[in-house]
Coordinates of C-alpha atoms in Angstrom, one line a residue:
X1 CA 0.0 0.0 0.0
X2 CA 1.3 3.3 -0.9
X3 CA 2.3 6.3 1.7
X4 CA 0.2 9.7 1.0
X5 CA 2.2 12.5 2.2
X6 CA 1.7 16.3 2.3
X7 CA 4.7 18.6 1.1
X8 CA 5.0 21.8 2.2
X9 CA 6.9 24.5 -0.4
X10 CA 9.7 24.1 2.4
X11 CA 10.2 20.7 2.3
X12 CA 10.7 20.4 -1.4
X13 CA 13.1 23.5 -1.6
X14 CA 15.5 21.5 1.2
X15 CA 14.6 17.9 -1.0
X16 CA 14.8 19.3 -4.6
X17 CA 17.6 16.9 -6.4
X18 CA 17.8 14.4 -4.1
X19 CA 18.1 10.8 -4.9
X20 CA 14.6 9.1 -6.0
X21 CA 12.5 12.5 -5.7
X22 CA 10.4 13.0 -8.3
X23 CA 8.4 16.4 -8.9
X24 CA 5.2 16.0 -11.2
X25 CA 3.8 19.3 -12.5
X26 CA -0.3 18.3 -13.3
X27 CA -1.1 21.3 -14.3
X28 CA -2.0 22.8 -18.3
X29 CA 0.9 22.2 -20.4
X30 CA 0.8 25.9 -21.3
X31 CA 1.4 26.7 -17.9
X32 CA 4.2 24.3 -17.0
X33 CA 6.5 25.5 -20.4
X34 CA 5.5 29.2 -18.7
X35 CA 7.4 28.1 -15.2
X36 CA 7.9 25.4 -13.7
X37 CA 9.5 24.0 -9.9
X38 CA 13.0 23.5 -11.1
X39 CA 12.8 19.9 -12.2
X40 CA 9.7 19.2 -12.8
X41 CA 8.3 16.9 -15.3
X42 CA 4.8 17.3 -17.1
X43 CA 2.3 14.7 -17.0
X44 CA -0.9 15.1 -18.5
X45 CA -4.0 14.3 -15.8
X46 CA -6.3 13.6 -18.2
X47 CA -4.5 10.6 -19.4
X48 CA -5.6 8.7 -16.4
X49 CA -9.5 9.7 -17.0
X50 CA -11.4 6.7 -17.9
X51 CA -15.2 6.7 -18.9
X52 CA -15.6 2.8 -18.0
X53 CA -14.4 0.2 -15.8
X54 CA -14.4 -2.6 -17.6
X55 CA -11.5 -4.9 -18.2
X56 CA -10.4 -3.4 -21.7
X57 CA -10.4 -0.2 -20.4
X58 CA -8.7 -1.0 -17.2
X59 CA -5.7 -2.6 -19.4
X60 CA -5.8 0.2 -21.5
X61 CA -5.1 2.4 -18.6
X62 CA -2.6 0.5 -17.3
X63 CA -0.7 0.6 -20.2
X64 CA -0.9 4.3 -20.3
X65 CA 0.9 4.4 -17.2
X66 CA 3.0 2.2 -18.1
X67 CA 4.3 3.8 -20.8
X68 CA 4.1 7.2 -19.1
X69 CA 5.6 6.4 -16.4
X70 CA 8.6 4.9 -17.8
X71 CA 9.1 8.1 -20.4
X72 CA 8.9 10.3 -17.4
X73 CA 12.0 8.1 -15.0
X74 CA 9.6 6.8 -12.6
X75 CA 10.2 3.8 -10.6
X76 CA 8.3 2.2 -7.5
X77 CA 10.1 3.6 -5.4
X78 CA 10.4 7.1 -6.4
X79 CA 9.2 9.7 -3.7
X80 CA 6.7 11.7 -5.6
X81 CA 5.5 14.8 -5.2
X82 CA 2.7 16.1 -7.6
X83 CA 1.9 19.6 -7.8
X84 CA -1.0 21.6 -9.5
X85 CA -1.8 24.9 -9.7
X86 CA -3.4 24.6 -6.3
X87 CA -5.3 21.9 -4.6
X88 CA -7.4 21.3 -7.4
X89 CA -8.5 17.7 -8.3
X90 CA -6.8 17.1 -11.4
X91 CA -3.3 17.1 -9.1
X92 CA -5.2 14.3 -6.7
X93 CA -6.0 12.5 -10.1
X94 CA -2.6 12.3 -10.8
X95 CA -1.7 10.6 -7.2
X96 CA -4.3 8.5 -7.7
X97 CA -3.4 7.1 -10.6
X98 CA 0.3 6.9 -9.5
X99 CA -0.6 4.5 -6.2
X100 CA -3.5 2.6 -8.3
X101 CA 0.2 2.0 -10.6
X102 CA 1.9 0.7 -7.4
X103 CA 4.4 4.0 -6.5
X104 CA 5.0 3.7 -2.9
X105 CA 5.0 6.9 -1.9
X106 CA 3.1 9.8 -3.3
X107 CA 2.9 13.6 -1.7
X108 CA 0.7 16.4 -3.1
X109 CA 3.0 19.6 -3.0
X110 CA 0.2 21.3 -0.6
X111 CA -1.0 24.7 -2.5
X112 CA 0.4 23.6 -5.2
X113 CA 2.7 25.7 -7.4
X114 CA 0.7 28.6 -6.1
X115 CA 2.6 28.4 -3.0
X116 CA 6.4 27.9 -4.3
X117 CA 8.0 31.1 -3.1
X118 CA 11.2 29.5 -5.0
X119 CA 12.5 30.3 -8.5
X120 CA 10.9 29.0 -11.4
X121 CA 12.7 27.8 -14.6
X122 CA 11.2 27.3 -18.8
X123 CA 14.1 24.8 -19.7
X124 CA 12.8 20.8 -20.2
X125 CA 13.9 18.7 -17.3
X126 CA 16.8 15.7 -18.2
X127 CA 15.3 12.8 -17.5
X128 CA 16.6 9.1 -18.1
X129 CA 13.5 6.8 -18.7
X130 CA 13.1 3.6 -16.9
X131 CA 11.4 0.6 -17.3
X132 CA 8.2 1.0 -15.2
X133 CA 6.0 -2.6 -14.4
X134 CA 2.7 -1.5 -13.7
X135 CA 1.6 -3.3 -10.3
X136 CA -2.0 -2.6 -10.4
X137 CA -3.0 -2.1 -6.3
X138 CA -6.8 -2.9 -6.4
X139 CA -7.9 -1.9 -3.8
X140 CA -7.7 1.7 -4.7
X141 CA -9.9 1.1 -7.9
X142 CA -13.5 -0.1 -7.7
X143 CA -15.4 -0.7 -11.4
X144 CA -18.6 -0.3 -12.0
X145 CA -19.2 -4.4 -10.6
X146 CA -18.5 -3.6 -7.6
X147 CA -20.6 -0.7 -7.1
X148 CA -23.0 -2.7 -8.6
X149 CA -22.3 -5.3 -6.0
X150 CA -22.2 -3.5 -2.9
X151 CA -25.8 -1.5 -3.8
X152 CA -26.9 -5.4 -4.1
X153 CA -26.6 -5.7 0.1
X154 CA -28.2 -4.6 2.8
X155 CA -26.7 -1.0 4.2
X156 CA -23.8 -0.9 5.0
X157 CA -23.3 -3.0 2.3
X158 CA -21.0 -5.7 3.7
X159 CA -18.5 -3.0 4.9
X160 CA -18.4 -0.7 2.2
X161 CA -20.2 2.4 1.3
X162 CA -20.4 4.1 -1.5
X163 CA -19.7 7.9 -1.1
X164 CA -21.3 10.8 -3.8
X165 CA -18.3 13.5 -4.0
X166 CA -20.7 15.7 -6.8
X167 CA -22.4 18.7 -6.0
X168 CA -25.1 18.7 -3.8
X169 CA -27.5 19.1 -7.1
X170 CA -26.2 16.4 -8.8
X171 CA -26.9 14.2 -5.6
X172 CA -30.0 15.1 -5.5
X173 CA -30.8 14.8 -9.4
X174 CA -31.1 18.3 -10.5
X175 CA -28.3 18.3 -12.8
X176 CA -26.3 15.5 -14.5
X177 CA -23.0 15.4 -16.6
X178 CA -24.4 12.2 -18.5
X179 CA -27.3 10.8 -19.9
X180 CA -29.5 10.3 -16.8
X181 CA -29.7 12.0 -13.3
X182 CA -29.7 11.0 -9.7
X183 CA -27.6 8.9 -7.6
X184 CA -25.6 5.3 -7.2
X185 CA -29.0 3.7 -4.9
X186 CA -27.6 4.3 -0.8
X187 CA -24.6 6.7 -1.6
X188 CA -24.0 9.3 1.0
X189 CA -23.5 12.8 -0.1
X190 CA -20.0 14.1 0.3
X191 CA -18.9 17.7 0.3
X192 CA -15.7 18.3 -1.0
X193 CA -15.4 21.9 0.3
X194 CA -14.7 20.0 3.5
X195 CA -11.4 19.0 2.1
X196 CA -9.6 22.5 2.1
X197 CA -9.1 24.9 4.6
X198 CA -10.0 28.6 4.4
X199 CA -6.4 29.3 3.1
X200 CA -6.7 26.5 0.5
X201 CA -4.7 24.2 1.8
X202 CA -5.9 20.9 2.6
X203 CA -7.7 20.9 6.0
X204 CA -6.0 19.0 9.2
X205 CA -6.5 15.4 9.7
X206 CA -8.2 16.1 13.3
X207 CA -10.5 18.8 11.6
X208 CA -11.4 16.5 9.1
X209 CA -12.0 13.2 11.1
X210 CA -15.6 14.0 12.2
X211 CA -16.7 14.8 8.9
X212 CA -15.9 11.7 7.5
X213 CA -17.1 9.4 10.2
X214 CA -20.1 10.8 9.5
X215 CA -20.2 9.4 6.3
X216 CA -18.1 6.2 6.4
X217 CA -17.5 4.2 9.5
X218 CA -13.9 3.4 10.5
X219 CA -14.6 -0.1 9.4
X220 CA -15.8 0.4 6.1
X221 CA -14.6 0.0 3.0
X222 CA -15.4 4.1 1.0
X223 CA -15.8 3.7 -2.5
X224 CA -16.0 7.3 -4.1
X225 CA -17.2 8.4 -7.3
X226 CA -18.0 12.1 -8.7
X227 CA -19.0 12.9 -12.7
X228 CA -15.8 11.7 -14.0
X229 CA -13.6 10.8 -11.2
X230 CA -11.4 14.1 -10.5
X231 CA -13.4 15.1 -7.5
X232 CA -13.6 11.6 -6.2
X233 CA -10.1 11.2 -6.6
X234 CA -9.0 14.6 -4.4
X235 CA -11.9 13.4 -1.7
X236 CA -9.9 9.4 -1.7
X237 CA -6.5 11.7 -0.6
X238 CA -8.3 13.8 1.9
X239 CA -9.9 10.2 3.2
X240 CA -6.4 8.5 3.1
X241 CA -4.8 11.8 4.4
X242 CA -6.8 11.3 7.5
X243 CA -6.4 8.3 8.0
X244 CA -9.3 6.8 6.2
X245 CA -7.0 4.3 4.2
X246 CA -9.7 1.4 3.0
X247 CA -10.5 3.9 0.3
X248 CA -11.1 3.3 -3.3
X249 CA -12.0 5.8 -6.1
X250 CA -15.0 4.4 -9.3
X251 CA -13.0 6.6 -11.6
X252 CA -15.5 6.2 -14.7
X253 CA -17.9 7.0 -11.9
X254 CA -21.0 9.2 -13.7
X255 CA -19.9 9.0 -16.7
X256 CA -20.7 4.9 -17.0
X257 CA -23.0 4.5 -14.4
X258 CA -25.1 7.8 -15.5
X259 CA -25.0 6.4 -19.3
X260 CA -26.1 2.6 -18.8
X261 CA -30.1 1.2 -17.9
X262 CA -27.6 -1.4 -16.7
X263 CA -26.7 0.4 -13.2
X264 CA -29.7 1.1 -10.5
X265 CA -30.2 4.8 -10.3
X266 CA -31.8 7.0 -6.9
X267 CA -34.2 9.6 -8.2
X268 CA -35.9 9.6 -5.0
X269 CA -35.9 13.6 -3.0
X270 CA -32.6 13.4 -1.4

């Protein structure tokens, strides 16, 4: 199981250079070639999106990060920090997809670029590609089956719960990103404003804590899905950050289950 770590701008600037630290910049390619952390090396977030979970798309995926991971000198046990612009989701994607590949131990440069007080530099980063084996860790992936699966038992459903990290419209069917609206049948509405603090940094652990437990018990398995699994995967860090580590992002989340007559839907008044 990987390590999910906060970095402040600090740490990095006393860390840049050393031996098996890896900085990922996640955010608009325009933006990276406009300044970057010295170092840093681009890598795309939406490469990692995927709009079903099935087990063609799941190998395409982990070849993708196969591939990319090995073009960008990454091994399993790098130390990676990803950074966004801030503490936006497409960063969390990113270390997501990086554990889900089996890297050990994956930080989120808290703030994001936004908060490097350091120099910035335009020049492209020498980097000596390894050969990365993808090790996929399953228990940070669900697919649509096993939401399927769990909505199947009684609630909880056999120790896991399903968590909705949309807007609190889209829970409730008022709007929808796909072809039909509602909810995954006894998901529990997550707000993801919890998640940062006022300063936009992500909130404490402690301050945190009694959020969740209101949602997930301690002993339960969270599976978390949003519209197309961005959101989901910043609320899986902020779980596993606090110590919620039985966490698993559906990252086709909305985007298949919303789309198929397949998968049970909640339309119910939430």
């Amino acid at each position: 199981m990987a390590i999910f770590e906060l970095a402040t701008p600090d740490w990095l600037a006393r860390n840049l250079g050393q031996d098996k630290v890896v900085v990922l910049d996640a955010r608009p390619v325009a933006e990276y070639w406009s300044g970057h952390i010295p170092g840093a090396r681009h890598m795309d977030p939406s490469l990692f999106a995927i709009t079903r979970s099935d087990a063609p798309a799941l190998a395409r995926l982990q070849a993708v990060l196969a591939w990319t991971l090995s073009a960008l000198g990454i091994s399993a046990d790098s130390r990676v920090v990803v950074a966004g612009a801030q503490n936006e989701v497409n960063a969390a994607r990113v270390a997501w997809a990086l554990a889900y590949a089996g890297v050990g131990h994956v930080s989120l440069l808290d703030g994001g670029v936004g908060a490097w007080t350091g120099k910035l530099e335009t020049a492209a980063p020498a980097v000596k590609a390894t050969a990365y084996t993808v090790v996929p860790q399953s228990a940070y992936l669900a697919t649509a089956e096993d939401v399927l699966a769990a909505t199947a038992k009684q609630t909880p459903a056999g120790g896991v719960r399903i968590i909705d990290a949309r807007s609190r419209e889209e829970f409730a069917g008022l709007r929808s990103n796909a072809g039909r609206t509602g909810r995954v049948p006894g998901a529990r509405f997550w707000d993801t404003n919890l998640e940062l603090a006022a300063d936009g940094r992500f909130a404490a652990a402690a301050a945190l804590a009694p959020a969740i437990e209101n949602v997930v018990a301690a002993d339960e398995r969270a599976i978390v899905y949003c519209g197309g699994g961005g959101r989901a995967a910043r609320s899986f860090i902020a779980l596993q950050l606090a110590g919620h580590t039985a966490a698993a992002v559906y990252p086709a989340s909305w985007n298949e289950w919303g789309t198929s007559e397949k998968y049970p839907v909640d339309t119910a008044t939430a």
